[in-house]
């Protein structure tokens, strides 16, 4: 769980909840208001391992992934997001976008030109070799914000509270034992307690996702827990 407002020791009393004390690349407890950002949507067909290659290509150009998630778009939401497309192009994109989970990336560049740089890269990758591009991915398989106004719309669509967040954030991780605790009605006991106390303190959850940690991620969390900073 990602919680706005750093330093929330109240959660430490739960044995199966971890509070992040430092920022580590890959977590979502990020200060996202420092530089202009842009949003990228990867169609479901790219989430077959090629999404990792795409992220690596962005990072090679010093575009840092500052937040990411996967989201399923129903037909209504997909039509709302891609409403600007002409009718002859819209249906194939909707069919692709609603086929499974889409990958959503928030990118930031050191020099603050994330929008234009991302547009140029996506155009190069999705334009055929015959037309002067690299033809690495199909046209329309990668969407990116086309300008500052589009960025505002895209962030509001996928990250509605992004620009309203305070800079300081922390991460709370509910461990597997906590997720396995249910009351007689089948409701998750620890998760409900955590959410209730977060709300009572006037904090709000920026985002949450279930995941299986690999050994490297566990090591990062253990180091963060042991670090007094």
PDB file of C-alpha atoms in Angstrom:
ATOM      1  CA  UNK A   1       0.000   0.000   0.000  1.00  0.00           C
ATOM      2  CA  UNK A   2       1.321   3.454  -0.806  1.00  0.00           C
ATOM      3  CA  UNK A   3       0.376   6.063   1.744  1.00  0.00           C
ATOM      4  CA  UNK A   4       0.726   9.825   1.385  1.00  0.00           C
ATOM      5  CA  UNK A   5       2.477  11.480   4.319  1.00  0.00           C
ATOM      6  CA  UNK A   6       5.795  10.068   5.512  1.00  0.00           C
ATOM      7  CA  UNK A   7       6.564   8.747   8.976  1.00  0.00           C
ATOM      8  CA  UNK A   8       3.491   6.782  10.048  1.00  0.00           C
ATOM      9  CA  UNK A   9       4.726   4.759  13.041  1.00  0.00           C
ATOM     10  CA  UNK A  10       1.158   3.866  14.044  1.00  0.00           C
ATOM     11  CA  UNK A  11       1.294   1.035  11.519  1.00  0.00           C
ATOM     12  CA  UNK A  12       4.438  -0.453  13.044  1.00  0.00           C
ATOM     13  CA  UNK A  13       2.351  -2.122  15.729  1.00  0.00           C
ATOM     14  CA  UNK A  14       0.948  -4.469  13.112  1.00  0.00           C
ATOM     15  CA  UNK A  15       3.446  -7.322  12.836  1.00  0.00           C
ATOM     16  CA  UNK A  16       2.490  -8.040   9.260  1.00  0.00           C
ATOM     17  CA  UNK A  17       2.717  -4.489   7.907  1.00  0.00           C
ATOM     18  CA  UNK A  18       5.953  -2.941   6.640  1.00  0.00           C
ATOM     19  CA  UNK A  19       6.492   0.808   6.361  1.00  0.00           C
ATOM     20  CA  UNK A  20       9.029   1.986   3.809  1.00  0.00           C
ATOM     21  CA  UNK A  21      11.482   4.529   5.209  1.00  0.00           C
ATOM     22  CA  UNK A  22      13.452   5.312   2.074  1.00  0.00           C
ATOM     23  CA  UNK A  23      12.668   5.619  -1.623  1.00  0.00           C
ATOM     24  CA  UNK A  24      13.833   2.755  -3.829  1.00  0.00           C
ATOM     25  CA  UNK A  25      13.506   2.591  -7.618  1.00  0.00           C
ATOM     26  CA  UNK A  26      10.459   0.565  -8.572  1.00  0.00           C
ATOM     27  CA  UNK A  27       8.297   1.515  -5.615  1.00  0.00           C
ATOM     28  CA  UNK A  28       5.482   3.980  -6.088  1.00  0.00           C
ATOM     29  CA  UNK A  29       6.266   6.265  -3.135  1.00  0.00           C
ATOM     30  CA  UNK A  30       7.644   8.949  -5.420  1.00  0.00           C
ATOM     31  CA  UNK A  31       7.917  12.704  -5.473  1.00  0.00           C
ATOM     32  CA  UNK A  32       6.241  13.252  -8.828  1.00  0.00           C
ATOM     33  CA  UNK A  33       5.842  17.011  -8.884  1.00  0.00           C
ATOM     34  CA  UNK A  34       9.432  18.055  -9.547  1.00  0.00           C
ATOM     35  CA  UNK A  35       9.568  18.030 -13.372  1.00  0.00           C
ATOM     36  CA  UNK A  36       7.130  17.780 -16.294  1.00  0.00           C
ATOM     37  CA  UNK A  37       6.014  14.220 -16.856  1.00  0.00           C
ATOM     38  CA  UNK A  38       4.277  12.259 -19.554  1.00  0.00           C
ATOM     39  CA  UNK A  39       2.121   9.146 -19.641  1.00  0.00           C
ATOM     40  CA  UNK A  40       2.586   6.050 -21.784  1.00  0.00           C
ATOM     41  CA  UNK A  41       0.044   3.263 -22.326  1.00  0.00           C
ATOM     42  CA  UNK A  42       1.231  -0.105 -23.589  1.00  0.00           C
ATOM     43  CA  UNK A  43      -1.415  -2.240 -25.251  1.00  0.00           C
ATOM     44  CA  UNK A  44      -1.961  -5.736 -23.739  1.00  0.00           C
ATOM     45  CA  UNK A  45      -0.100  -7.535 -26.534  1.00  0.00           C
ATOM     46  CA  UNK A  46       3.121  -5.842 -25.405  1.00  0.00           C
ATOM     47  CA  UNK A  47       2.862  -7.198 -21.862  1.00  0.00           C
ATOM     48  CA  UNK A  48       4.439 -10.441 -22.976  1.00  0.00           C
ATOM     49  CA  UNK A  49       7.904  -9.445 -21.831  1.00  0.00           C
ATOM     50  CA  UNK A  50       8.399  -6.728 -24.426  1.00  0.00           C
ATOM     51  CA  UNK A  51       7.161  -4.168 -21.887  1.00  0.00           C
ATOM     52  CA  UNK A  52      10.405  -4.688 -19.960  1.00  0.00           C
ATOM     53  CA  UNK A  53      12.393  -4.055 -23.131  1.00  0.00           C
ATOM     54  CA  UNK A  54      10.404  -0.866 -23.724  1.00  0.00           C
ATOM     55  CA  UNK A  55      11.086   0.371 -20.203  1.00  0.00           C
ATOM     56  CA  UNK A  56      14.794  -0.360 -20.716  1.00  0.00           C
ATOM     57  CA  UNK A  57      14.745   1.612 -23.980  1.00  0.00           C
ATOM     58  CA  UNK A  58      13.152   4.592 -22.221  1.00  0.00           C
ATOM     59  CA  UNK A  59      15.717   4.414 -19.434  1.00  0.00           C
ATOM     60  CA  UNK A  60      18.540   4.285 -21.991  1.00  0.00           C
ATOM     61  CA  UNK A  61      17.312   7.726 -23.100  1.00  0.00           C
ATOM     62  CA  UNK A  62      17.264   8.930 -19.463  1.00  0.00           C
ATOM     63  CA  UNK A  63      13.480   8.764 -19.228  1.00  0.00           C
ATOM     64  CA  UNK A  64      12.874   7.553 -15.713  1.00  0.00           C
ATOM     65  CA  UNK A  65       9.792   5.531 -14.854  1.00  0.00           C
ATOM     66  CA  UNK A  66       8.420   7.369 -11.829  1.00  0.00           C
ATOM     67  CA  UNK A  67       5.234   5.328 -11.441  1.00  0.00           C
ATOM     68  CA  UNK A  68       3.653   2.389 -13.199  1.00  0.00           C
ATOM     69  CA  UNK A  69       0.702   0.068 -12.940  1.00  0.00           C
ATOM     70  CA  UNK A  70      -1.388  -2.333 -14.953  1.00  0.00           C
ATOM     71  CA  UNK A  71      -5.022  -1.576 -15.640  1.00  0.00           C
ATOM     72  CA  UNK A  72      -7.886  -3.307 -17.403  1.00  0.00           C
ATOM     73  CA  UNK A  73      -9.938  -1.041 -19.637  1.00  0.00           C
ATOM     74  CA  UNK A  74     -13.531  -2.022 -20.254  1.00  0.00           C
ATOM     75  CA  UNK A  75     -15.085  -1.020 -23.555  1.00  0.00           C
ATOM     76  CA  UNK A  76     -16.708   2.087 -22.083  1.00  0.00           C
ATOM     77  CA  UNK A  77     -13.507   3.333 -20.430  1.00  0.00           C
ATOM     78  CA  UNK A  78     -11.381   2.518 -23.468  1.00  0.00           C
ATOM     79  CA  UNK A  79     -13.791   4.382 -25.749  1.00  0.00           C
ATOM     80  CA  UNK A  80     -13.649   7.375 -23.412  1.00  0.00           C
ATOM     81  CA  UNK A  81      -9.854   7.381 -23.346  1.00  0.00           C
ATOM     82  CA  UNK A  82      -9.389   6.937 -27.115  1.00  0.00           C
ATOM     83  CA  UNK A  83     -12.344   9.120 -28.110  1.00  0.00           C
ATOM     84  CA  UNK A  84     -10.129  11.398 -30.246  1.00  0.00           C
ATOM     85  CA  UNK A  85      -9.436   8.657 -32.804  1.00  0.00           C
ATOM     86  CA  UNK A  86     -11.402   8.725 -36.085  1.00  0.00           C
ATOM     87  CA  UNK A  87     -14.071   5.995 -36.361  1.00  0.00           C
ATOM     88  CA  UNK A  88     -12.063   3.936 -38.848  1.00  0.00           C
ATOM     89  CA  UNK A  89      -9.108   3.754 -36.413  1.00  0.00           C
ATOM     90  CA  UNK A  90     -11.026   3.547 -33.156  1.00  0.00           C
ATOM     91  CA  UNK A  91     -12.446   0.021 -33.276  1.00  0.00           C
ATOM     92  CA  UNK A  92      -9.129  -1.839 -33.820  1.00  0.00           C
ATOM     93  CA  UNK A  93      -7.579   0.108 -30.935  1.00  0.00           C
ATOM     94  CA  UNK A  94     -10.552  -0.665 -28.670  1.00  0.00           C
ATOM     95  CA  UNK A  95     -10.361  -4.355 -29.564  1.00  0.00           C
ATOM     96  CA  UNK A  96      -6.682  -4.390 -28.652  1.00  0.00           C
ATOM     97  CA  UNK A  97      -6.956  -2.298 -25.470  1.00  0.00           C
ATOM     98  CA  UNK A  98      -9.783  -4.384 -24.006  1.00  0.00           C
ATOM     99  CA  UNK A  99      -8.072  -7.722 -24.649  1.00  0.00           C
ATOM    100  CA  UNK A 100      -6.273  -7.757 -21.280  1.00  0.00           C
ATOM    101  CA  UNK A 101      -4.226  -5.634 -18.897  1.00  0.00           C
ATOM    102  CA  UNK A 102      -2.621  -2.469 -20.271  1.00  0.00           C
ATOM    103  CA  UNK A 103       0.678  -1.176 -18.943  1.00  0.00           C
ATOM    104  CA  UNK A 104       0.632   2.427 -17.703  1.00  0.00           C
ATOM    105  CA  UNK A 105       3.917   4.323 -17.227  1.00  0.00           C
ATOM    106  CA  UNK A 106       4.647   7.797 -15.878  1.00  0.00           C
ATOM    107  CA  UNK A 107       7.932   9.079 -17.320  1.00  0.00           C
ATOM    108  CA  UNK A 108      10.146  11.967 -16.272  1.00  0.00           C
ATOM    109  CA  UNK A 109      13.297  13.319 -17.929  1.00  0.00           C
ATOM    110  CA  UNK A 110      16.169  15.112 -16.249  1.00  0.00           C
ATOM    111  CA  UNK A 111      15.971  18.057 -18.661  1.00  0.00           C
ATOM    112  CA  UNK A 112      12.184  18.344 -18.351  1.00  0.00           C
ATOM    113  CA  UNK A 113      11.391  17.463 -21.987  1.00  0.00           C
ATOM    114  CA  UNK A 114       9.718  14.121 -21.293  1.00  0.00           C
ATOM    115  CA  UNK A 115       6.715  14.810 -23.524  1.00  0.00           C
ATOM    116  CA  UNK A 116       8.562  15.623 -26.736  1.00  0.00           C
ATOM    117  CA  UNK A 117      11.285  13.024 -26.241  1.00  0.00           C
ATOM    118  CA  UNK A 118       8.750  10.271 -25.562  1.00  0.00           C
ATOM    119  CA  UNK A 119       6.681  11.274 -28.602  1.00  0.00           C
ATOM    120  CA  UNK A 120       9.762  11.097 -30.811  1.00  0.00           C
ATOM    121  CA  UNK A 121      10.809   7.696 -29.491  1.00  0.00           C
ATOM    122  CA  UNK A 122       7.334   6.161 -29.772  1.00  0.00           C
ATOM    123  CA  UNK A 123       6.965   7.500 -33.331  1.00  0.00           C
ATOM    124  CA  UNK A 124      10.336   6.046 -34.273  1.00  0.00           C
ATOM    125  CA  UNK A 125       9.581   2.642 -32.761  1.00  0.00           C
ATOM    126  CA  UNK A 126       6.084   2.305 -34.229  1.00  0.00           C
ATOM    127  CA  UNK A 127       6.766   3.670 -37.724  1.00  0.00           C
ATOM    128  CA  UNK A 128       7.661   1.057 -40.309  1.00  0.00           C
ATOM    129  CA  UNK A 129      11.167   0.834 -41.728  1.00  0.00           C
ATOM    130  CA  UNK A 130       9.765   1.659 -45.175  1.00  0.00           C
ATOM    131  CA  UNK A 131       8.470   4.948 -43.766  1.00  0.00           C
ATOM    132  CA  UNK A 132      11.759   5.795 -42.086  1.00  0.00           C
ATOM    133  CA  UNK A 133      11.163   4.357 -38.615  1.00  0.00           C
ATOM    134  CA  UNK A 134      12.437   1.282 -36.828  1.00  0.00           C
ATOM    135  CA  UNK A 135       9.206  -0.717 -37.011  1.00  0.00           C
ATOM    136  CA  UNK A 136       9.865  -2.389 -33.648  1.00  0.00           C
ATOM    137  CA  UNK A 137       6.217  -2.371 -32.572  1.00  0.00           C
ATOM    138  CA  UNK A 138       2.882  -2.145 -34.322  1.00  0.00           C
ATOM    139  CA  UNK A 139       1.320   1.236 -34.913  1.00  0.00           C
ATOM    140  CA  UNK A 140      -1.122   2.173 -32.125  1.00  0.00           C
ATOM    141  CA  UNK A 141       0.403  -0.423 -29.774  1.00  0.00           C
ATOM    142  CA  UNK A 142       2.029   2.343 -27.696  1.00  0.00           C
ATOM    143  CA  UNK A 143       0.153   5.501 -26.732  1.00  0.00           C
ATOM    144  CA  UNK A 144       1.868   8.549 -25.249  1.00  0.00           C
ATOM    145  CA  UNK A 145       0.570  11.961 -24.224  1.00  0.00           C
ATOM    146  CA  UNK A 146       0.814  14.393 -27.135  1.00  0.00           C
ATOM    147  CA  UNK A 147       1.150  17.620 -25.166  1.00  0.00           C
ATOM    148  CA  UNK A 148       0.742  19.303 -21.755  1.00  0.00           C
ATOM    149  CA  UNK A 149      -3.052  19.381 -21.953  1.00  0.00           C
ATOM    150  CA  UNK A 150      -3.203  15.733 -22.964  1.00  0.00           C
ATOM    151  CA  UNK A 151      -0.910  14.923 -20.032  1.00  0.00           C
ATOM    152  CA  UNK A 152      -3.360  16.532 -17.626  1.00  0.00           C
ATOM    153  CA  UNK A 153      -6.200  14.508 -19.117  1.00  0.00           C
ATOM    154  CA  UNK A 154      -4.218  11.272 -19.063  1.00  0.00           C
ATOM    155  CA  UNK A 155      -3.035  11.700 -15.474  1.00  0.00           C
ATOM    156  CA  UNK A 156      -6.568  12.508 -14.373  1.00  0.00           C
ATOM    157  CA  UNK A 157      -7.797   9.352 -16.113  1.00  0.00           C
ATOM    158  CA  UNK A 158      -5.266   6.910 -14.646  1.00  0.00           C
ATOM    159  CA  UNK A 159      -3.840   8.759 -11.616  1.00  0.00           C
ATOM    160  CA  UNK A 160      -6.606  11.180 -10.557  1.00  0.00           C
ATOM    161  CA  UNK A 161      -4.842  12.361  -7.377  1.00  0.00           C
ATOM    162  CA  UNK A 162      -1.326  12.592  -8.766  1.00  0.00           C
ATOM    163  CA  UNK A 163      -0.931  16.377  -8.851  1.00  0.00           C
ATOM    164  CA  UNK A 164      -2.761  16.895  -5.566  1.00  0.00           C
ATOM    165  CA  UNK A 165      -0.386  14.743  -3.558  1.00  0.00           C
ATOM    166  CA  UNK A 166       2.081  16.098  -1.025  1.00  0.00           C
ATOM    167  CA  UNK A 167       5.720  15.451  -1.818  1.00  0.00           C
ATOM    168  CA  UNK A 168       6.382  13.155   1.134  1.00  0.00           C
ATOM    169  CA  UNK A 169       5.105   9.616   0.825  1.00  0.00           C
ATOM    170  CA  UNK A 170       5.810   6.237   2.347  1.00  0.00           C
ATOM    171  CA  UNK A 171       5.033   2.646   1.553  1.00  0.00           C
ATOM    172  CA  UNK A 172       3.141   0.149   3.706  1.00  0.00           C
ATOM    173  CA  UNK A 173       3.419  -3.484   2.781  1.00  0.00           C
ATOM    174  CA  UNK A 174       0.922  -5.953   4.214  1.00  0.00           C
ATOM    175  CA  UNK A 175       2.656  -9.290   4.407  1.00  0.00           C
ATOM    176  CA  UNK A 176       1.126 -12.560   3.296  1.00  0.00           C
ATOM    177  CA  UNK A 177       0.126 -13.577   6.863  1.00  0.00           C
ATOM    178  CA  UNK A 178      -1.870 -10.354   7.198  1.00  0.00           C
ATOM    179  CA  UNK A 179      -3.663 -10.863   3.909  1.00  0.00           C
ATOM    180  CA  UNK A 180      -4.671 -14.345   5.059  1.00  0.00           C
ATOM    181  CA  UNK A 181      -6.495 -13.110   8.173  1.00  0.00           C
ATOM    182  CA  UNK A 182     -10.244 -12.872   7.721  1.00  0.00           C
ATOM    183  CA  UNK A 183     -13.156 -12.326  10.067  1.00  0.00           C
ATOM    184  CA  UNK A 184     -16.267 -14.514  10.196  1.00  0.00           C
ATOM    185  CA  UNK A 185     -17.757 -12.561   7.282  1.00  0.00           C
ATOM    186  CA  UNK A 186     -14.750 -13.250   5.094  1.00  0.00           C
ATOM    187  CA  UNK A 187     -13.439  -9.680   5.224  1.00  0.00           C
ATOM    188  CA  UNK A 188      -9.654  -9.067   5.501  1.00  0.00           C
ATOM    189  CA  UNK A 189      -9.026  -8.071   9.115  1.00  0.00           C
ATOM    190  CA  UNK A 190      -5.557  -6.509   8.917  1.00  0.00           C
ATOM    191  CA  UNK A 191      -6.135  -4.699   5.638  1.00  0.00           C
ATOM    192  CA  UNK A 192      -9.376  -3.170   6.906  1.00  0.00           C
ATOM    193  CA  UNK A 193      -7.673  -2.069  10.134  1.00  0.00           C
ATOM    194  CA  UNK A 194      -4.814  -0.469   8.215  1.00  0.00           C
ATOM    195  CA  UNK A 195      -7.144   1.338   5.812  1.00  0.00           C
ATOM    196  CA  UNK A 196      -9.363   2.563   8.655  1.00  0.00           C
ATOM    197  CA  UNK A 197      -6.484   4.004  10.651  1.00  0.00           C
ATOM    198  CA  UNK A 198      -4.958   5.642   7.578  1.00  0.00           C
ATOM    199  CA  UNK A 199      -8.276   7.369   6.890  1.00  0.00           C
ATOM    200  CA  UNK A 200      -8.683   8.366  10.554  1.00  0.00           C
ATOM    201  CA  UNK A 201      -5.337  10.194  10.434  1.00  0.00           C
ATOM    202  CA  UNK A 202      -6.334  12.162   7.357  1.00  0.00           C
ATOM    203  CA  UNK A 203      -3.956  10.277   5.071  1.00  0.00           C
ATOM    204  CA  UNK A 204      -5.030   8.625   1.859  1.00  0.00           C
ATOM    205  CA  UNK A 205      -3.831   5.676  -0.158  1.00  0.00           C
ATOM    206  CA  UNK A 206      -2.331   6.679  -3.493  1.00  0.00           C
ATOM    207  CA  UNK A 207      -2.346   3.170  -4.938  1.00  0.00           C
ATOM    208  CA  UNK A 208      -2.302  -0.461  -3.934  1.00  0.00           C
ATOM    209  CA  UNK A 209      -1.620  -3.750  -5.662  1.00  0.00           C
ATOM    210  CA  UNK A 210      -1.159  -7.412  -4.662  1.00  0.00           C
ATOM    211  CA  UNK A 211       2.143  -8.857  -5.767  1.00  0.00           C
ATOM    212  CA  UNK A 212       4.586 -11.686  -5.134  1.00  0.00           C
ATOM    213  CA  UNK A 213       8.005 -10.313  -4.148  1.00  0.00           C
ATOM    214  CA  UNK A 214      11.147 -11.822  -5.557  1.00  0.00           C
ATOM    215  CA  UNK A 215      14.311 -12.263  -3.493  1.00  0.00           C
ATOM    216  CA  UNK A 216      15.830  -8.961  -4.629  1.00  0.00           C
ATOM    217  CA  UNK A 217      12.710  -7.020  -3.641  1.00  0.00           C
ATOM    218  CA  UNK A 218      12.629  -8.714  -0.243  1.00  0.00           C
ATOM    219  CA  UNK A 219      16.285  -7.771   0.259  1.00  0.00           C
ATOM    220  CA  UNK A 220      15.507  -4.125  -0.564  1.00  0.00           C
ATOM    221  CA  UNK A 221      12.702  -4.048   2.002  1.00  0.00           C
ATOM    222  CA  UNK A 222      14.858  -5.683   4.655  1.00  0.00           C
ATOM    223  CA  UNK A 223      17.626  -3.135   4.087  1.00  0.00           C
ATOM    224  CA  UNK A 224      15.116  -0.283   4.292  1.00  0.00           C
ATOM    225  CA  UNK A 225      13.729  -1.680   7.551  1.00  0.00           C
ATOM    226  CA  UNK A 226      17.200  -1.950   9.076  1.00  0.00           C
ATOM    227  CA  UNK A 227      18.316   1.537   7.956  1.00  0.00           C
ATOM    228  CA  UNK A 228      17.712   4.092  10.753  1.00  0.00           C
ATOM    229  CA  UNK A 229      17.350   6.888   8.167  1.00  0.00           C
TER     230      UNK A 229
END
